[in-house]
PDB file of C-alpha atoms and ligand atoms in Angstrom:
ATOM      1  CA  MET A  11    -203.759  41.990 -52.263  1.00 67.00           C
ATOM      2  CA  LEU A  12    -201.629  43.674 -54.607  1.00 69.00           C
ATOM      3  CA  ALA A  13    -202.840  41.866 -57.281  1.00 66.00           C
ATOM      4  CA  GLU A  14    -206.403  43.325 -56.837  1.00 74.00           C
ATOM      5  CA  LEU A  15    -205.336  46.458 -57.638  1.00 83.00           C
ATOM      6  CA  SER A  16    -205.042  48.316 -60.786  1.00 90.00           C
ATOM      7  CA  PRO A  17    -201.927  47.439 -62.602  1.00 90.00           C
ATOM      8  CA  LYS A  18    -200.788  50.895 -62.476  1.00 92.00           C
ATOM      9  CA  LEU A  19    -201.387  51.197 -58.847  1.00 95.00           C
ATOM     10  CA  SER A  20    -199.735  48.286 -58.109  1.00 94.00           C
ATOM     11  CA  VAL A  21    -196.776  49.245 -59.760  1.00 95.00           C
ATOM     12  CA  GLU A  22    -196.528  52.830 -58.621  1.00 96.00           C
ATOM     13  CA  ILE A  23    -197.010  51.354 -54.980  1.00 96.00           C
ATOM     14  CA  GLN A  24    -194.069  49.279 -55.239  1.00 96.00           C
ATOM     15  CA  ARG A  25    -191.951  52.270 -56.928  1.00 97.00           C
ATOM     16  CA  ALA A  26    -192.861  54.072 -53.917  1.00 97.00           C
ATOM     17  CA  ALA A  27    -191.761  51.097 -51.614  1.00 96.00           C
ATOM     18  CA  LYS A  28    -188.669  50.798 -53.011  1.00 96.00           C
ATOM     19  CA  LEU A  29    -187.730  54.225 -52.727  1.00 96.00           C
ATOM     20  CA  LEU A  30    -188.658  53.989 -48.892  1.00 95.00           C
ATOM     21  CA  THR A  31    -186.544  51.055 -48.338  1.00 93.00           C
ATOM     22  CA  ASN A  32    -183.454  53.333 -48.652  1.00 89.00           C
ATOM     23  CA  PRO A  33    -183.179  54.762 -45.050  1.00 88.00           C
ATOM     24  CA  ALA A  34    -183.203  58.222 -45.840  1.00 95.00           C
ATOM     25  CA  PRO A  35    -185.302  60.829 -43.768  1.00 97.00           C
ATOM     26  CA  VAL A  36    -189.064  60.901 -44.552  1.00 98.00           C
ATOM     27  CA  CYS A  37    -191.490  63.453 -43.989  1.00 98.00           C
ATOM     28  CA  VAL A  38    -195.307  62.549 -43.574  1.00 98.00           C
ATOM     29  CA  LEU A  39    -197.923  65.138 -43.708  1.00 98.00           C
ATOM     30  CA  THR A  40    -201.741  64.112 -43.331  1.00 98.00           C
ATOM     31  CA  GLY A  41    -204.887  66.178 -43.429  1.00 98.00           C
ATOM     32  CA  ALA A  42    -208.513  65.160 -42.809  1.00 98.00           C
ATOM     33  CA  GLY A  43    -208.599  62.046 -45.948  1.00 98.00           C
ATOM     34  CA  ILE A  44    -206.823  59.891 -43.515  1.00 98.00           C
ATOM     35  CA  SER A  45    -209.181  60.007 -40.805  1.00 98.00           C
ATOM     36  CA  ALA A  46    -212.325  59.496 -43.419  1.00 98.00           C
ATOM     37  CA  GLU A  47    -212.181  55.805 -43.099  1.00 98.00           C
ATOM     38  CA  SER A  48    -212.393  55.953 -39.268  1.00 98.00           C
ATOM     39  CA  GLY A  49    -215.710  57.879 -39.978  1.00 97.00           C
ATOM     40  CA  ILE A  50    -215.080  61.232 -39.502  1.00 97.00           C
ATOM     41  CA  PRO A  51    -216.067  63.939 -42.293  1.00 96.00           C
ATOM     42  CA  THR A  52    -213.388  65.790 -44.192  1.00 96.00           C
ATOM     43  CA  PHE A  53    -213.889  69.375 -45.103  1.00 94.00           C
ATOM     44  CA  ARG A  54    -213.939  69.613 -48.597  1.00 93.00           C
ATOM     45  CA  ASP A  55    -215.147  66.431 -50.095  1.00 87.00           C
ATOM     46  CA  LYS A  56    -218.699  66.902 -52.124  1.00 85.00           C
ATOM     47  CA  GLN A  57    -221.519  66.141 -50.317  1.00 81.00           C
ATOM     48  CA  THR A  58    -219.709  65.025 -47.323  1.00 87.00           C
ATOM     49  CA  GLY A  59    -217.411  67.463 -46.072  1.00 91.00           C
ATOM     50  CA  LEU A  60    -218.062  69.764 -43.430  1.00 91.00           C
ATOM     51  CA  TRP A  61    -217.136  73.132 -45.711  1.00 90.00           C
ATOM     52  CA  GLN A  62    -220.035  71.996 -47.730  1.00 89.00           C
ATOM     53  CA  ARG A  63    -222.853  72.059 -45.217  1.00 86.00           C
ATOM     54  CA  TYR A  64    -221.287  74.896 -43.043  1.00 89.00           C
ATOM     55  CA  ARG A  65    -219.366  78.305 -43.894  1.00 90.00           C
ATOM     56  CA  ALA A  66    -215.882  78.294 -42.408  1.00 91.00           C
ATOM     57  CA  GLU A  67    -216.287  82.221 -42.031  1.00 90.00           C
ATOM     58  CA  ASP A  68    -219.247  81.188 -39.558  1.00 91.00           C
ATOM     59  CA  LEU A  69    -217.761  79.034 -37.450  1.00 94.00           C
ATOM     60  CA  ALA A  70    -213.498  79.048 -37.702  1.00 95.00           C
ATOM     61  CA  THR A  71    -212.575  82.437 -37.114  1.00 96.00           C
ATOM     62  CA  PRO A  72    -211.642  84.507 -34.345  1.00 97.00           C
ATOM     63  CA  THR A  73    -214.199  87.270 -35.699  1.00 96.00           C
ATOM     64  CA  ALA A  74    -216.741  84.365 -35.749  1.00 96.00           C
ATOM     65  CA  PHE A  75    -216.010  83.423 -32.065  1.00 97.00           C
ATOM     66  CA  VAL A  76    -216.182  87.296 -31.095  1.00 97.00           C
ATOM     67  CA  ARG A  77    -219.559  87.412 -32.687  1.00 96.00           C
ATOM     68  CA  ASP A  78    -221.085  84.509 -31.729  1.00 96.00           C
ATOM     69  CA  PRO A  79    -219.323  82.345 -29.114  1.00 96.00           C
ATOM     70  CA  LYS A  80    -222.142  79.988 -28.222  1.00 95.00           C
ATOM     71  CA  LEU A  81    -222.468  79.036 -32.017  1.00 94.00           C
ATOM     72  CA  VAL A  82    -218.892  78.111 -32.630  1.00 95.00           C
ATOM     73  CA  TRP A  83    -218.474  76.666 -29.236  1.00 95.00           C
ATOM     74  CA  SER A  84    -221.511  74.351 -29.617  1.00 93.00           C
ATOM     75  CA  TRP A  85    -220.568  73.560 -33.288  1.00 94.00           C
ATOM     76  CA  TYR A  86    -217.179  72.368 -31.868  1.00 95.00           C
ATOM     77  CA  GLN A  87    -219.051  70.396 -29.093  1.00 93.00           C
ATOM     78  CA  TRP A  88    -220.961  68.679 -32.122  1.00 93.00           C
ATOM     79  CA  ARG A  89    -217.798  67.770 -33.664  1.00 94.00           C
ATOM     80  CA  ARG A  90    -216.274  66.545 -30.444  1.00 94.00           C
ATOM     81  CA  GLN A  91    -219.440  64.311 -30.060  1.00 92.00           C
ATOM     82  CA  LEU A  92    -219.010  62.930 -33.642  1.00 93.00           C
ATOM     83  CA  VAL A  93    -215.496  62.105 -32.931  1.00 95.00           C
ATOM     84  CA  HIS A  94    -215.031  61.328 -29.245  1.00 93.00           C
ATOM     85  CA  ASP A  95    -215.894  57.099 -30.022  1.00 94.00           C
ATOM     86  CA  LYS A  96    -213.824  56.799 -33.469  1.00 97.00           C
ATOM     87  CA  LYS A  97    -210.921  54.615 -33.575  1.00 98.00           C
ATOM     88  CA  PRO A  98    -207.523  54.950 -36.170  1.00 98.00           C
ATOM     89  CA  ASN A  99    -208.038  53.093 -39.076  1.00 98.00           C
ATOM     90  CA  ALA A 100    -205.492  50.917 -41.465  1.00 98.00           C
ATOM     91  CA  ALA A 101    -203.783  53.960 -42.434  1.00 98.00           C
ATOM     92  CA  HIS A 102    -203.017  55.252 -39.007  1.00 98.00           C
ATOM     93  CA  CYS A 103    -202.142  51.733 -37.770  1.00 98.00           C
ATOM     94  CA  ALA A 104    -199.640  51.369 -40.994  1.00 98.00           C
ATOM     95  CA  LEU A 105    -197.817  54.427 -40.368  1.00 98.00           C
ATOM     96  CA  ALA A 106    -197.556  53.797 -36.278  1.00 98.00           C
ATOM     97  CA  LYS A 107    -196.077  50.401 -37.193  1.00 97.00           C
ATOM     98  CA  TRP A 108    -193.654  52.135 -39.979  1.00 96.00           C
ATOM     99  CA  GLN A 109    -192.406  54.488 -37.590  1.00 96.00           C
ATOM    100  CA  GLN A 110    -191.737  51.467 -35.073  1.00 95.00           C
ATOM    101  CA  MET A 111    -189.703  49.737 -37.915  1.00 93.00           C
ATOM    102  CA  SER A 112    -188.075  52.930 -39.041  1.00 93.00           C
ATOM    103  CA  LYS A 113    -186.600  53.358 -35.570  1.00 90.00           C
ATOM    104  CA  ALA A 114    -184.927  50.032 -35.448  1.00 88.00           C
ATOM    105  CA  ASN A 115    -183.276  50.905 -39.083  1.00 85.00           C
ATOM    106  CA  HIS A 116    -182.073  54.314 -37.477  1.00 89.00           C
ATOM    107  CA  GLN A 117    -184.504  55.949 -40.217  1.00 92.00           C
ATOM    108  CA  SER A 118    -186.228  59.193 -39.514  1.00 95.00           C
ATOM    109  CA  VAL A 119    -189.951  59.510 -40.368  1.00 97.00           C
ATOM    110  CA  THR A 120    -191.508  62.687 -39.081  1.00 98.00           C
ATOM    111  CA  LEU A 121    -195.292  62.710 -39.224  1.00 98.00           C
ATOM    112  CA  ILE A 122    -196.996  66.010 -39.220  1.00 98.00           C
ATOM    113  CA  THR A 123    -200.793  66.570 -39.090  1.00 98.00           C
ATOM    114  CA  GLN A 124    -203.547  69.338 -40.313  1.00 98.00           C
ATOM    115  CA  ASN A 125    -205.928  66.824 -38.383  1.00 98.00           C
ATOM    116  CA  VAL A 126    -207.123  68.042 -34.667  1.00 98.00           C
ATOM    117  CA  ASP A 127    -208.581  64.521 -33.839  1.00 98.00           C
ATOM    118  CA  ASP A 128    -206.144  62.302 -31.777  1.00 97.00           C
ATOM    119  CA  LEU A 129    -206.187  59.002 -34.313  1.00 98.00           C
ATOM    120  CA  HIS A 130    -202.507  59.021 -34.861  1.00 98.00           C
ATOM    121  CA  GLU A 131    -201.526  59.065 -31.095  1.00 98.00           C
ATOM    122  CA  GLN A 132    -204.287  56.556 -30.341  1.00 98.00           C
ATOM    123  CA  ALA A 133    -202.583  54.053 -33.473  1.00 98.00           C
ATOM    124  CA  GLY A 134    -199.293  54.521 -31.338  1.00 98.00           C
ATOM    125  CA  SER A 135    -197.735  57.252 -33.788  1.00 98.00           C
ATOM    126  CA  MET A 136    -195.601  60.343 -32.515  1.00 97.00           C
ATOM    127  CA  VAL A 137    -197.148  63.385 -34.262  1.00 98.00           C
ATOM    128  CA  THR A 138    -196.952  67.113 -34.602  1.00 98.00           C
ATOM    129  CA  HIS A 139    -200.084  68.722 -34.663  1.00 98.00           C
ATOM    130  CA  LEU A 140    -200.223  72.075 -37.298  1.00 98.00           C
ATOM    131  CA  HIS A 141    -203.571  72.820 -36.411  1.00 98.00           C
ATOM    132  CA  GLY A 142    -204.204  72.381 -32.731  1.00 98.00           C
ATOM    133  CA  HIS A 143    -205.848  69.681 -31.070  1.00 97.00           C
ATOM    134  CA  LEU A 144    -209.623  69.154 -30.894  1.00 96.00           C
ATOM    135  CA  TRP A 145    -209.506  67.825 -27.213  1.00 95.00           C
ATOM    136  CA  ARG A 146    -207.733  70.982 -25.703  1.00 95.00           C
ATOM    137  CA  ASN A 147    -209.130  74.337 -24.796  1.00 96.00           C
ATOM    138  CA  ARG A 148    -207.995  77.627 -23.736  1.00 97.00           C
ATOM    139  CA  CYS A 149    -209.177  81.164 -23.015  1.00 97.00           C
ATOM    140  CA  HIS A 150    -209.347  83.224 -26.077  1.00 98.00           C
ATOM    141  CA  ASP A 151    -208.635  86.248 -24.240  1.00 97.00           C
ATOM    142  CA  CYS A 152    -205.839  85.358 -22.011  1.00 97.00           C
ATOM    143  CA  GLY A 153    -204.706  81.973 -23.472  1.00 96.00           C
ATOM    144  CA  THR A 154    -204.768  80.163 -20.083  1.00 96.00           C
ATOM    145  CA  PRO A 155    -205.426  76.609 -20.865  1.00 96.00           C
ATOM    146  CA  PHE A 156    -208.466  75.074 -19.364  1.00 94.00           C
ATOM    147  CA  GLU A 157    -207.950  71.799 -17.936  1.00 89.00           C
ATOM    148  CA  ASN A 158    -211.250  70.623 -16.969  1.00 81.00           C
ATOM    149  CA  GLU A 159    -213.377  68.010 -18.909  1.00 77.00           C
ATOM    150  CA  VAL A 160    -216.090  69.225 -21.287  1.00 77.00           C
ATOM    151  CA  GLU A 161    -218.163  66.404 -21.791  1.00 73.00           C
ATOM    152  CA  ALA A 162    -219.980  64.326 -19.078  1.00 72.00           C
ATOM    153  CA  LEU A 163    -221.729  61.258 -18.882  1.00 65.00           C
ATOM    154  CA  ASN A 164    -225.150  61.068 -19.340  1.00 66.00           C
ATOM    155  CA  SER A 165    -226.570  58.254 -16.744  1.00 58.00           C
ATOM    156  CA  SER A 166    -229.748  57.711 -18.208  1.00 59.00           C
ATOM    157  CA  LYS A 167    -228.370  56.576 -21.805  1.00 57.00           C
ATOM    158  CA  ASP A 168    -224.929  55.755 -20.343  1.00 61.00           C
ATOM    159  CA  ALA A 169    -223.438  57.736 -23.061  1.00 74.00           C
ATOM    160  CA  ILE A 170    -221.304  60.950 -23.063  1.00 74.00           C
ATOM    161  CA  TYR A 171    -222.737  63.975 -24.135  1.00 77.00           C
ATOM    162  CA  PHE A 172    -220.834  67.363 -24.812  1.00 84.00           C
ATOM    163  CA  ASP A 173    -222.713  70.401 -23.373  1.00 82.00           C
ATOM    164  CA  ASP A 174    -222.800  73.418 -25.671  1.00 86.00           C
ATOM    165  CA  GLU A 175    -223.076  75.730 -22.596  1.00 91.00           C
ATOM    166  CA  LEU A 176    -220.123  78.783 -22.754  1.00 95.00           C
ATOM    167  CA  ILE A 177    -217.582  78.369 -19.976  1.00 94.00           C
ATOM    168  CA  THR A 178    -215.526  81.214 -18.784  1.00 96.00           C
ATOM    169  CA  CYS A 179    -211.834  81.619 -17.815  1.00 96.00           C
ATOM    170  CA  GLN A 180    -211.602  81.528 -14.144  1.00 94.00           C
ATOM    171  CA  HIS A 181    -208.516  84.356 -14.835  1.00 95.00           C
ATOM    172  CA  CYS A 182    -209.569  86.757 -16.800  1.00 97.00           C
ATOM    173  CA  GLY A 183    -213.642  85.860 -17.255  1.00 97.00           C
ATOM    174  CA  GLY A 184    -212.835  85.510 -20.976  1.00 97.00           C
ATOM    175  CA  TYR A 185    -214.734  82.596 -23.204  1.00 97.00           C
ATOM    176  CA  ILE A 186    -213.011  79.331 -22.799  1.00 97.00           C
ATOM    177  CA  ARG A 187    -212.602  78.073 -26.796  1.00 97.00           C
ATOM    178  CA  PRO A 188    -211.315  74.822 -28.660  1.00 97.00           C
ATOM    179  CA  ASP A 189    -207.189  75.025 -28.956  1.00 97.00           C
ATOM    180  CA  ILE A 190    -207.621  74.608 -32.624  1.00 97.00           C
ATOM    181  CA  VAL A 191    -205.851  77.079 -35.032  1.00 98.00           C
ATOM    182  CA  TRP A 192    -208.575  79.225 -36.945  1.00 97.00           C
ATOM    183  CA  PHE A 193    -208.476  80.943 -40.133  1.00 95.00           C
ATOM    184  CA  GLY A 194    -206.478  84.187 -39.623  1.00 95.00           C
ATOM    185  CA  GLU A 195    -204.572  82.434 -36.803  1.00 96.00           C
ATOM    186  CA  SER A 196    -200.931  81.796 -36.652  1.00 96.00           C
ATOM    187  CA  LEU A 197    -199.594  78.390 -36.585  1.00 98.00           C
ATOM    188  CA  PRO A 198    -197.774  77.180 -33.165  1.00 97.00           C
ATOM    189  CA  MET A 199    -194.429  78.290 -33.529  1.00 98.00           C
ATOM    190  CA  GLN A 200    -192.584  74.946 -32.297  1.00 98.00           C
ATOM    191  CA  ALA A 201    -194.708  72.836 -34.278  1.00 98.00           C
ATOM    192  CA  TRP A 202    -194.516  74.729 -37.878  1.00 98.00           C
ATOM    193  CA  GLN A 203    -190.744  74.865 -37.292  1.00 98.00           C
ATOM    194  CA  THR A 204    -190.965  71.078 -36.469  1.00 98.00           C
ATOM    195  CA  ALA A 205    -192.614  70.737 -40.043  1.00 98.00           C
ATOM    196  CA  GLU A 206    -190.317  73.312 -41.981  1.00 98.00           C
ATOM    197  CA  ASP A 207    -187.145  71.451 -40.580  1.00 98.00           C
ATOM    198  CA  ALA A 208    -188.392  67.783 -41.689  1.00 98.00           C
ATOM    199  CA  ALA A 209    -189.622  68.997 -44.979  1.00 98.00           C
ATOM    200  CA  ALA A 210    -186.693  70.904 -46.019  1.00 98.00           C
ATOM    201  CA  SER A 211    -184.088  67.951 -44.940  1.00 98.00           C
ATOM    202  CA  CYS A 212    -185.990  64.747 -46.133  1.00 98.00           C
ATOM    203  CA  LYS A 213    -185.430  62.726 -49.192  1.00 98.00           C
ATOM    204  CA  VAL A 214    -189.289  61.695 -49.472  1.00 98.00           C
ATOM    205  CA  PHE A 215    -192.350  63.533 -48.723  1.00 98.00           C
ATOM    206  CA  ILE A 216    -195.520  61.733 -48.501  1.00 98.00           C
ATOM    207  CA  SER A 217    -198.757  63.738 -48.721  1.00 98.00           C
ATOM    208  CA  ILE A 218    -201.752  61.438 -47.111  1.00 98.00           C
ATOM    209  CA  GLY A 219    -205.236  62.593 -47.735  1.00 98.00           C
ATOM    210  CA  THR A 220    -204.908  66.526 -48.119  1.00 98.00           C
ATOM    211  CA  SER A 221    -206.693  68.658 -50.513  1.00 97.00           C
ATOM    212  CA  SER A 222    -203.439  70.738 -50.492  1.00 98.00           C
ATOM    213  CA  LEU A 223    -205.517  73.898 -50.620  1.00 97.00           C
ATOM    214  CA  VAL A 224    -204.738  75.094 -47.166  1.00 96.00           C
ATOM    215  CA  TYR A 225    -201.368  77.019 -46.525  1.00 96.00           C
ATOM    216  CA  PRO A 226    -198.917  77.213 -45.084  1.00 97.00           C
ATOM    217  CA  ALA A 227    -199.323  73.281 -44.630  1.00 98.00           C
ATOM    218  CA  ALA A 228    -199.424  73.192 -48.240  1.00 98.00           C
ATOM    219  CA  GLY A 229    -196.383  74.730 -49.057  1.00 98.00           C
ATOM    220  CA  LEU A 230    -194.552  71.959 -47.315  1.00 98.00           C
ATOM    221  CA  ALA A 231    -194.221  69.754 -50.490  1.00 98.00           C
ATOM    222  CA  GLN A 232    -193.131  72.664 -52.497  1.00 98.00           C
ATOM    223  CA  LEU A 233    -190.486  73.281 -49.645  1.00 98.00           C
ATOM    224  CA  ALA A 234    -189.489  69.557 -49.877  1.00 98.00           C
ATOM    225  CA  LYS A 235    -189.133  69.523 -53.491  1.00 98.00           C
ATOM    226  CA  GLN A 236    -187.132  72.617 -53.821  1.00 98.00           C
ATOM    227  CA  ASN A 237    -184.605  70.792 -51.401  1.00 98.00           C
ATOM    228  CA  GLY A 238    -184.564  67.896 -53.877  1.00 98.00           C
ATOM    229  CA  ALA A 239    -186.967  65.223 -52.310  1.00 98.00           C
ATOM    230  CA  THR A 240    -189.181  63.000 -54.055  1.00 98.00           C
ATOM    231  CA  ILE A 241    -192.973  63.808 -53.459  1.00 98.00           C
ATOM    232  CA  ILE A 242    -195.354  61.188 -53.250  1.00 98.00           C
ATOM    233  CA  GLU A 243    -199.323  61.467 -53.105  1.00 98.00           C
ATOM    234  CA  ILE A 244    -202.010  59.080 -51.550  1.00 98.00           C
ATOM    235  CA  ASN A 245    -205.521  60.364 -52.310  1.00 98.00           C
ATOM    236  CA  PRO A 246    -208.389  58.777 -54.455  1.00 97.00           C
ATOM    237  CA  ASN A 247    -208.968  62.108 -56.049  1.00 97.00           C
ATOM    238  CA  PRO A 248    -206.709  64.840 -57.993  1.00 96.00           C
ATOM    239  CA  THR A 249    -205.342  67.673 -56.109  1.00 97.00           C
ATOM    240  CA  PRO A 250    -204.025  70.953 -56.980  1.00 97.00           C
ATOM    241  CA  ASN A 251    -200.421  69.837 -55.872  1.00 96.00           C
ATOM    242  CA  THR A 252    -198.248  70.357 -59.055  1.00 95.00           C
ATOM    243  CA  VAL A 253    -194.844  68.768 -57.527  1.00 98.00           C
ATOM    244  CA  VAL A 254    -195.805  65.112 -56.945  1.00 98.00           C
ATOM    245  CA  ASP A 255    -193.942  62.579 -58.335  1.00 98.00           C
ATOM    246  CA  ILE A 256    -195.796  59.546 -57.538  1.00 98.00           C
ATOM    247  CA  THR A 257    -199.665  59.516 -57.636  1.00 97.00           C
ATOM    248  CA  LEU A 258    -200.949  56.477 -55.559  1.00 97.00           C
ATOM    249  CA  ALA A 259    -204.687  57.094 -56.375  1.00 97.00           C
ATOM    250  CA  ALA A 260    -206.646  55.124 -53.848  1.00 96.00           C
ATOM    251  CA  ASN A 261    -207.745  55.265 -50.269  1.00 97.00           C
ATOM    252  CA  ALA A 262    -205.011  55.601 -47.770  1.00 98.00           C
ATOM    253  CA  GLY A 263    -206.212  52.183 -45.527  1.00 97.00           C
ATOM    254  CA  ILE A 264    -205.284  50.112 -48.663  1.00 96.00           C
ATOM    255  CA  VAL A 265    -202.568  52.136 -49.679  1.00 97.00           C
ATOM    256  CA  MET A 266    -200.652  52.489 -46.257  1.00 98.00           C
ATOM    257  CA  GLN A 267    -201.368  49.053 -45.155  1.00 97.00           C
ATOM    258  CA  LEU A 268    -199.717  47.614 -48.853  1.00 96.00           C
ATOM    259  CA  LEU A 269    -196.974  50.146 -48.640  1.00 97.00           C
ATOM    260  CA  ILE A 270    -195.805  48.947 -45.379  1.00 96.00           C
ATOM    261  CA  GLU A 271    -196.082  45.523 -46.088  1.00 95.00           C
ATOM    262  CA  GLN A 272    -193.924  46.145 -48.973  1.00 94.00           C
ATOM    263  CA  ILE A 273    -191.184  48.352 -47.374  1.00 93.00           C
ATOM    264  CA  ASP A 274    -191.001  45.484 -44.634  1.00 91.00           C
ATOM    265  CA  ALA A 275    -190.819  42.617 -47.121  1.00 91.00           C
ATOM    266  CA  ARG A 276    -187.995  44.661 -48.742  1.00 86.00           C
ATOM    267  CA  SER A 277    -186.146  45.625 -45.562  1.00 79.00           C
TER     268      SER A 277
HETATM  269  P1  OAD B  22    -209.833  68.468 -47.363  1.00 52.46           P
HETATM  270  O1  OAD B  22    -211.365  68.283 -46.611  1.00 52.46           O
HETATM  271  O2  OAD B  22    -209.589  69.652 -47.684  1.00 52.46           O
HETATM  272  O3  OAD B  22    -209.338  67.364 -48.092  1.00 52.46           O
HETATM  273  C1  OAD B  22    -209.442  66.043 -47.611  1.00 52.46           C
HETATM  274  C2  OAD B  22    -208.662  65.430 -48.668  1.00 52.46           C
HETATM  275  O4  OAD B  22    -208.835  63.980 -48.529  1.00 52.46           O
HETATM  276  C3  OAD B  22    -209.722  65.582 -50.313  1.00 52.46           C
HETATM  277  O5  OAD B  22    -208.525  65.403 -51.034  1.00 52.46           O
HETATM  278  C4  OAD B  22    -210.115  64.095 -50.452  1.00 52.46           C
HETATM  279  O6  OAD B  22    -209.877  63.669 -51.963  1.00 52.46           O
HETATM  280  C5  OAD B  22    -208.963  63.025 -49.733  1.00 52.46           C
HETATM  281  N1  OAD B  22    -210.021  62.068 -49.102  1.00 52.46           N
HETATM  282  C6  OAD B  22    -210.822  61.744 -48.854  1.00 52.46           C
HETATM  283  N2  OAD B  22    -210.779  60.380 -48.219  1.00 52.46           N
HETATM  284  C7  OAD B  22    -209.853  60.111 -48.428  1.00 52.46           C
HETATM  285  C8  OAD B  22    -209.364  58.646 -48.292  1.00 52.46           C
HETATM  286  N3  OAD B  22    -210.227  57.391 -47.534  1.00 52.46           N
HETATM  287  N4  OAD B  22    -207.986  58.408 -48.116  1.00 52.46           N
HETATM  288  C9  OAD B  22    -206.815  59.380 -48.931  1.00 52.46           C
HETATM  289  N5  OAD B  22    -207.250  60.659 -48.982  1.00 52.46           N
HETATM  290  C10 OAD B  22    -208.890  60.727 -48.692  1.00 52.46           C
HETATM  291  O7  OAD B  22    -208.844  68.669 -45.631  1.00 52.46           O
HETATM  292  P2  OAD B  22    -207.593  69.228 -45.235  1.00 52.46           P
HETATM  293  O8  OAD B  22    -206.697  68.880 -46.698  1.00 52.46           O
HETATM  294  O9  OAD B  22    -206.774  68.260 -44.312  1.00 52.46           O
HETATM  295  O10 OAD B  22    -208.213  73.566 -40.956  1.00 52.46           O
HETATM  296  O11 OAD B  22    -207.606  70.334 -45.281  1.00 52.46           O
HETATM  297  C11 OAD B  22    -206.838  71.433 -44.595  1.00 52.46           C
HETATM  298  C12 OAD B  22    -207.508  72.378 -43.634  1.00 52.46           C
HETATM  299  O12 OAD B  22    -208.550  73.051 -43.858  1.00 52.46           O
HETATM  300  C13 OAD B  22    -208.228  71.585 -42.510  1.00 52.46           C
HETATM  301  O13 OAD B  22    -206.703  71.258 -41.325  1.00 52.46           O
HETATM  302  C14 OAD B  22    -208.704  72.649 -41.464  1.00 52.46           C
HETATM  303  C15 OAD B  22    -209.547  72.722 -42.883  1.00 52.46           C
HETATM  304  O14 OAD B  22    -210.411  74.001 -42.898  1.00 52.46           O
HETATM  305  C16 OAD B  22    -208.378  73.852 -39.788  1.00 52.46           C
HETATM  306  O15 OAD B  22    -209.325  73.470 -39.079  1.00 52.46           O
HETATM  307  C17 OAD B  22    -207.609  75.064 -39.563  1.00 52.46           C
END
């Protein structure tokens, strides 16, 4: 399969595999691009990106929710409709396999994601979510988790559908919202601490399928670099990340599959 790639990419994958065969700590940061091959749109890709069609200011800020909770809730219910039947792709599966292999080699592979889908978990990975979870809800006012289902079975079509009626909190009457970090909100403290610790202590940092535009997550590669790590980026498109040492410029599905095969063969 390596032979089918461009000579440059093939050489770079082997270089990365050689580096990763050394059982030193690794930190992996994923973004929307890793789920693109599962059929979930990214945010900023030309034509298909969500923020090409919708304004983040109208849908992904606390101010937007206070101004028009119904609009925001129905947009997230629409996203749930879009995501609920999606399955992990080759990149999620390769990462999960690598985490399993690394346990046997006593290597630490910490996986951090900006994604709110659960495809890493479905593939069998241990993962820390920096931007929250699409499948969790809480009260916007008092923060109490809302555990009930927000989907129903449409018996006539035998399909799951996500109702866009607003739900109120049983404790304070506030509106229920998705447990997702919106622009202007802080990241969950524990998750951020895990990410910072992993980035600061790793020997190799791998950035997969992220535009590296949204901070603080985008700063993790710089933190790793300052502490002496080698930085690998997997992305078919260029990004503003200036600390990258090895660029694997192709889709994550193919690159991750080949990379893990190479690591497996070498160890
Ligand atoms: P973006 O949409 O900004 O970037 C997705 C990246 O994935 C782009 O650089 C693409 O080139 C790349 N990409 C596309 N297909 C790919 C593939 N098959 N394999 C590898 N890479 C591919 O998404 P994020 O960087 O994740 O925040 O965005 C960061 C945050 O901004 C998101 O978590 C979200 C958004 O607003 C919140 O919702 C809080």
